[in-house]
Amino acid sequence: MALIAARILGSNSRLAVPLRRWRWPAYSSASAAVAESESTEVKDYADYRRSLYGQITHKALLVDAVGTLVLPSQPMAQIYRTIGEKYGVAYSEEEILYRYRTAYSQPWGKSRLRYVNDGRPFWQYIVSYSTGCSDPQYFEELYNYYMTDKAWHLNDPGAEEVFRALRKSGVKLAVVSNFDTRLRPLLRALNCDSWFDAVAVSAEVAAEKPNPTIFLKACELLDVKPEEAVHVGDDRRNDIWGARDAGCDAWLWGSDVHSFKEVAQRIGIQV
């Protein structure tokens, strides 16, 4: 269900403007030009960080949840349709997907945050709009499904070995996610909650990525400075720009890194 803003004032606020200038360039239709442009941008950003902080060792790894650590096991529209059939949902998967995207993209008028506490009001609206069904039993079944290991699976099968090696080497780990309070029981259901020293959930922090507040909270929980942490996520705006605004390093999953073993190697830990 989930493919789950004020700036922080103080010593880190001066970094917001300089770090935001290192964003990704416009993309050319030629893949070679894109690759060269991205490579140059990464090098320039690395040089820029060194000019600010010198050769800082990464003492902490922040990890995005959906799209990086975990993935949905079945397409959302398929699940909405399959579970909804016994409740009278008649929309096709294509219609559900279209309506879901429409609803999800609209401003959530009841709060500046989509996910507040358990996120039920937001998701009730999304489910009802997407499927045309307001049956409370249907919503509860769907809502609870997305808190189980049937709904999600780990993105990288080698993640556990890597995370244990990182922690053994002294690197602190945290999940940083735009999600509601179901994230913690979900991590337990996937048997990966023990891998992490902290979890920063937007519904609890009251700030959603790309707001730097959530990254700063993760660093606070880990007792590290933002410049000592690197965040890995699959969304340029939410993960890369947001983490950099907080003063953290940031690597784009699927572009800068493609596995957690590669993440560990870039940190300097061999697995």
Tab-separated table of C-alpha atoms in Angstrom:
chain	number	residue	atom	x	y	z
A	1	MET	CA	0.000	0.000	0.000
A	2	ALA	CA	2.771	2.234	0.736
A	3	LEU	CA	5.410	3.124	-1.861
A	4	ILE	CA	5.411	4.929	1.661
A	5	ALA	CA	8.602	21.685	5.628
A	6	ALA	CA	10.713	23.682	7.613
A	7	ARG	CA	14.495	23.706	7.441
A	8	ILE	CA	16.466	22.899	10.602
A	9	LEU	CA	18.047	26.017	12.070
A	10	GLY	CA	21.373	26.018	13.747
A	11	SER	CA	24.846	24.821	12.873
A	12	ASN	CA	23.754	22.700	9.918
A	13	SER	CA	21.497	25.291	8.295
A	14	ARG	CA	24.374	26.951	6.472
A	15	LEU	CA	24.887	23.757	4.461
A	16	ALA	CA	21.444	23.698	2.881
A	17	VAL	CA	22.082	26.088	-0.002
A	18	PRO	CA	25.602	24.962	-0.948
A	19	LEU	CA	24.714	21.263	-0.908
A	20	ARG	CA	21.580	21.698	-2.994
A	21	ARG	CA	23.597	23.058	-5.887
A	22	TRP	CA	24.968	19.552	-6.460
A	23	ARG	CA	21.913	18.090	-8.106
A	24	TRP	CA	21.614	15.854	-11.071
A	25	PRO	CA	21.907	17.451	-14.509
A	26	ALA	CA	19.232	17.382	-17.185
A	27	TYR	CA	19.180	14.069	-19.000
A	28	SER	CA	20.124	13.623	-22.638
A	29	SER	CA	18.431	11.041	-24.811
A	30	ALA	CA	21.809	9.432	-25.391
A	31	SER	CA	22.649	6.954	-22.624
A	32	ALA	CA	26.381	7.529	-23.029
A	33	ALA	CA	25.947	11.241	-22.417
A	34	VAL	CA	23.833	10.513	-19.351
A	35	ALA	CA	26.424	8.142	-17.902
A	36	GLU	CA	29.254	10.622	-18.490
A	37	SER	CA	27.233	13.483	-17.006
A	38	GLU	CA	26.319	11.467	-13.887
A	39	SER	CA	29.906	10.316	-13.439
A	40	THR	CA	31.154	13.912	-13.621
A	41	GLU	CA	28.479	15.073	-11.180
A	42	VAL	CA	29.364	12.376	-8.646
A	43	LYS	CA	33.071	13.272	-8.868
A	44	ASP	CA	32.333	16.982	-8.510
A	45	TYR	CA	30.108	16.365	-5.507
A	46	ALA	CA	32.737	14.154	-3.859
A	47	ASP	CA	35.329	16.887	-4.398
A	48	TYR	CA	32.933	19.453	-2.942
A	49	ARG	CA	32.377	17.365	0.211
A	50	ARG	CA	36.127	16.977	0.648
A	51	SER	CA	36.506	20.742	0.413
A	52	LEU	CA	34.014	21.094	3.283
A	53	TYR	CA	34.922	18.196	5.533
A	54	GLY	CA	38.197	16.699	4.324
A	55	GLN	CA	38.548	12.922	4.182
A	56	ILE	CA	35.719	11.948	6.515
A	57	THR	CA	35.112	8.269	7.207
A	58	HIS	CA	31.498	7.171	7.031
A	59	LYS	CA	30.538	6.178	10.554
A	60	ALA	CA	26.881	5.521	9.787
A	61	LEU	CA	24.727	4.140	6.979
A	62	LEU	CA	21.154	5.358	6.556
A	63	VAL	CA	18.933	3.174	4.373
A	64	ASP	CA	15.650	3.958	2.647
A	65	ALA	CA	12.942	1.318	3.109
A	66	VAL	CA	10.601	0.906	0.118
A	67	GLY	CA	12.497	0.587	-3.152
A	68	THR	CA	15.875	0.073	-1.475
A	69	LEU	CA	15.667	-2.255	1.516
A	70	VAL	CA	12.318	-3.861	0.658
A	71	LEU	CA	10.102	-4.255	-2.395
A	72	PRO	CA	6.390	-5.106	-2.816
A	73	SER	CA	5.967	-8.779	-3.654
A	74	GLN	CA	3.016	-8.178	-6.007
A	75	PRO	CA	1.817	-5.125	-7.950
A	76	MET	CA	-0.336	-2.856	-5.801
A	77	ALA	CA	-3.289	-2.827	-8.209
A	78	GLN	CA	-3.307	-6.623	-8.360
A	79	ILE	CA	-3.572	-6.867	-4.573
A	80	TYR	CA	-6.240	-4.173	-4.346
A	81	ARG	CA	-8.242	-6.018	-7.003
A	82	THR	CA	-7.703	-9.558	-5.666
A	83	ILE	CA	-8.602	-8.769	-2.065
A	84	GLY	CA	-11.366	-6.430	-3.184
A	85	GLU	CA	-13.281	-8.882	-5.376
A	86	LYS	CA	-15.150	-10.381	-2.417
A	87	TYR	CA	-16.110	-6.853	-1.334
A	88	GLY	CA	-17.510	-5.948	-4.739
A	89	VAL	CA	-14.554	-4.079	-6.256
A	90	ALA	CA	-15.243	-4.045	-10.005
A	91	TYR	CA	-12.503	-1.753	-11.318
A	92	SER	CA	-9.814	-3.323	-13.476
A	93	GLU	CA	-6.190	-3.279	-12.311
A	94	GLU	CA	-5.489	-0.558	-14.882
A	95	GLU	CA	-8.313	1.596	-13.503
A	96	ILE	CA	-7.178	1.029	-9.917
A	97	LEU	CA	-3.608	1.994	-10.760
A	98	TYR	CA	-4.711	5.162	-12.552
A	99	ARG	CA	-7.010	6.210	-9.715
A	100	TYR	CA	-4.358	5.360	-7.097
A	101	ARG	CA	-1.795	7.559	-8.812
A	102	THR	CA	-4.320	10.361	-9.104
A	103	ALA	CA	-5.283	10.178	-5.436
A	104	TYR	CA	-1.711	9.802	-4.201
A	105	SER	CA	-0.525	12.842	-6.147
A	106	GLN	CA	-3.174	15.153	-4.689
A	107	PRO	CA	-2.423	17.383	-1.693
A	108	TRP	CA	-3.514	15.731	1.545
A	109	GLY	CA	-5.631	18.512	2.982
A	110	LYS	CA	-6.050	17.184	6.513
A	111	SER	CA	-2.363	17.401	7.340
A	112	ARG	CA	0.938	18.612	5.930
A	113	LEU	CA	2.031	14.988	6.348
A	114	ARG	CA	0.505	12.018	4.553
A	115	TYR	CA	1.509	9.549	7.236
A	116	VAL	CA	0.451	10.602	10.713
A	117	ASN	CA	0.742	7.845	13.340
A	118	ASP	CA	-0.802	4.740	11.749
A	119	GLY	CA	-1.789	6.653	8.610
A	120	ARG	CA	-5.300	5.240	8.557
A	121	PRO	CA	-7.201	8.373	7.450
A	122	PHE	CA	-4.832	8.856	4.524
A	123	TRP	CA	-4.966	5.226	3.424
A	124	GLN	CA	-8.725	5.004	3.837
A	125	TYR	CA	-9.003	7.877	1.376
A	126	ILE	CA	-6.510	6.268	-1.039
A	127	VAL	CA	-8.199	2.845	-0.962
A	128	SER	CA	-11.705	4.258	-1.313
A	129	TYR	CA	-10.744	6.517	-4.218
A	130	SER	CA	-8.683	3.850	-5.972
A	131	THR	CA	-11.271	1.078	-5.815
A	132	GLY	CA	-14.614	2.781	-5.315
A	133	CYS	CA	-15.109	0.634	-2.209
A	134	SER	CA	-15.535	2.141	1.256
A	135	ASP	CA	-16.260	-1.115	3.082
A	136	PRO	CA	-14.362	-0.878	6.406
A	137	GLN	CA	-13.685	-4.640	6.426
A	138	TYR	CA	-12.059	-4.405	3.010
A	139	PHE	CA	-9.853	-1.562	4.185
A	140	GLU	CA	-8.803	-3.424	7.346
A	141	GLU	CA	-7.860	-6.561	5.421
A	142	LEU	CA	-5.863	-4.560	2.905
A	143	TYR	CA	-4.254	-2.361	5.558
A	144	ASN	CA	-3.156	-5.338	7.653
A	145	TYR	CA	-1.890	-7.256	4.621
A	146	TYR	CA	0.745	-4.591	4.018
A	147	MET	CA	2.161	-5.210	7.466
A	148	THR	CA	3.112	-8.826	6.669
A	149	ASP	CA	5.947	-10.672	4.965
A	150	LYS	CA	3.474	-11.751	2.270
A	151	ALA	CA	3.311	-8.200	0.986
A	152	TRP	CA	7.038	-7.427	0.957
A	153	HIS	CA	10.410	-9.071	0.411
A	154	LEU	CA	14.010	-7.992	0.867
A	155	ASN	CA	15.450	-6.292	-2.200
A	156	ASP	CA	18.987	-7.639	-1.766
A	157	PRO	CA	19.338	-11.272	-0.610
A	158	GLY	CA	22.840	-10.515	0.665
A	159	ALA	CA	21.749	-7.628	2.873
A	160	GLU	CA	21.962	-9.456	6.207
A	161	GLU	CA	25.568	-10.541	5.738
A	162	VAL	CA	26.580	-7.036	4.704
A	163	PHE	CA	24.798	-5.270	7.555
A	164	ARG	CA	26.245	-7.613	10.154
A	165	ALA	CA	29.744	-7.012	8.755
A	166	LEU	CA	29.200	-3.246	8.831
A	167	ARG	CA	28.044	-3.285	12.451
A	168	LYS	CA	30.931	-5.550	13.413
A	169	SER	CA	33.249	-2.959	11.873
A	170	GLY	CA	31.676	-0.202	13.962
A	171	VAL	CA	29.381	1.340	11.330
A	172	LYS	CA	26.010	2.318	12.777
A	173	LEU	CA	22.849	1.553	10.795
A	174	ALA	CA	19.428	3.172	10.555
A	175	VAL	CA	16.346	2.943	8.372
A	176	VAL	CA	15.020	6.324	7.202
A	177	SER	CA	11.589	6.059	5.607
A	178	ASN	CA	8.443	7.921	4.637
A	179	PHE	CA	6.077	5.400	6.187
A	180	ASP	CA	3.462	5.073	8.894
A	181	THR	CA	3.849	3.194	12.171
A	182	ARG	CA	3.459	-0.188	10.451
A	183	LEU	CA	7.121	-0.035	9.417
A	184	ARG	CA	8.438	-1.407	12.696
A	185	PRO	CA	6.168	-4.501	12.762
A	186	LEU	CA	6.928	-4.984	9.056
A	187	LEU	CA	10.675	-5.055	9.734
A	188	ARG	CA	10.030	-7.591	12.492
A	189	ALA	CA	7.935	-9.716	10.121
A	190	LEU	CA	10.825	-9.724	7.642
A	191	ASN	CA	13.280	-10.622	10.444
A	192	CYS	CA	15.485	-7.638	9.717
A	193	ASP	CA	14.642	-5.263	12.561
A	194	SER	CA	17.668	-6.482	14.563
A	195	TRP	CA	20.030	-5.385	11.792
A	196	PHE	CA	19.547	-1.712	12.636
A	197	ASP	CA	20.507	0.512	15.541
A	198	ALA	CA	17.666	2.955	14.881
A	199	VAL	CA	14.586	3.566	12.749
A	200	ALA	CA	13.475	7.061	11.718
A	201	VAL	CA	9.883	6.920	10.447
A	202	SER	CA	8.239	10.022	9.020
A	203	ALA	CA	4.990	9.354	10.912
A	204	GLU	CA	6.903	9.464	14.198
A	205	VAL	CA	9.375	12.227	13.345
A	206	ALA	CA	6.588	14.412	11.862
A	207	ALA	CA	8.734	15.150	8.808
A	208	GLU	CA	8.806	13.448	5.426
A	209	LYS	CA	11.742	13.183	3.059
A	210	PRO	CA	13.106	15.312	1.435
A	211	ASN	CA	12.769	17.436	4.587
A	212	PRO	CA	16.238	17.234	6.177
A	213	THR	CA	14.653	16.947	9.619
A	214	ILE	CA	14.167	13.191	9.279
A	215	PHE	CA	17.818	12.642	8.302
A	216	LEU	CA	19.021	14.810	11.176
A	217	LYS	CA	16.811	12.807	13.539
A	218	ALA	CA	18.396	9.563	12.307
A	219	CYS	CA	21.866	10.989	12.926
A	220	GLU	CA	20.793	12.115	16.384
A	221	LEU	CA	19.517	8.613	17.190
A	222	LEU	CA	22.843	7.148	16.045
A	223	ASP	CA	24.887	9.834	17.818
A	224	VAL	CA	26.820	10.806	14.679
A	225	LYS	CA	27.299	14.090	12.857
A	226	PRO	CA	25.386	14.386	9.548
A	227	GLU	CA	28.630	14.631	7.571
A	228	GLU	CA	29.684	11.282	9.056
A	229	ALA	CA	26.640	9.499	7.593
A	230	VAL	CA	25.814	8.314	4.093
A	231	HIS	CA	22.237	7.693	3.001
A	232	VAL	CA	21.289	5.171	0.310
A	233	GLY	CA	17.923	5.389	-1.435
A	234	ASP	CA	16.235	5.039	-4.811
A	235	ASP	CA	14.618	8.473	-5.127
A	236	ARG	CA	16.730	11.446	-6.240
A	237	ARG	CA	14.472	14.081	-4.731
A	238	ASN	CA	13.539	12.413	-1.456
A	239	ASP	CA	16.723	10.492	-0.754
A	240	ILE	CA	19.610	12.236	-2.474
A	241	TRP	CA	18.627	15.879	-2.284
A	242	GLY	CA	17.038	15.491	1.144
A	243	ALA	CA	20.071	13.771	2.670
A	244	ARG	CA	22.468	16.305	1.150
A	245	ASP	CA	20.387	19.170	2.522
A	246	ALA	CA	20.917	17.656	5.960
A	247	GLY	CA	24.693	17.544	5.391
A	248	CYS	CA	24.883	13.782	4.798
A	249	ASP	CA	26.559	12.050	1.898
A	250	ALA	CA	24.089	10.262	-0.402
A	251	TRP	CA	24.242	7.487	-2.999
A	252	LEU	CA	21.449	6.658	-5.417
A	253	TRP	CA	20.395	3.010	-5.365
A	254	GLY	CA	20.404	1.584	-8.891
A	255	SER	CA	22.861	4.194	-10.152
A	256	ASP	CA	25.683	4.929	-7.702
A	257	VAL	CA	25.329	1.539	-6.023
A	258	HIS	CA	23.491	-1.641	-7.003
A	259	SER	CA	23.882	-3.862	-3.930
A	260	PHE	CA	24.618	-3.483	-0.234
A	261	LYS	CA	27.915	-5.263	-0.777
A	262	GLU	CA	28.859	-2.426	-3.106
A	263	VAL	CA	27.729	0.054	-0.446
A	264	ALA	CA	30.005	-1.619	2.104
A	265	GLN	CA	32.937	-1.546	-0.319
A	266	ARG	CA	32.466	2.174	-0.915
A	267	ILE	CA	32.441	2.718	2.841
A	268	GLY	CA	35.672	0.747	3.017
A	269	ILE	CA	34.424	-2.545	4.460
A	270	GLN	CA	35.119	-5.793	2.603
A	271	VAL	CA	32.417	-8.448	2.863
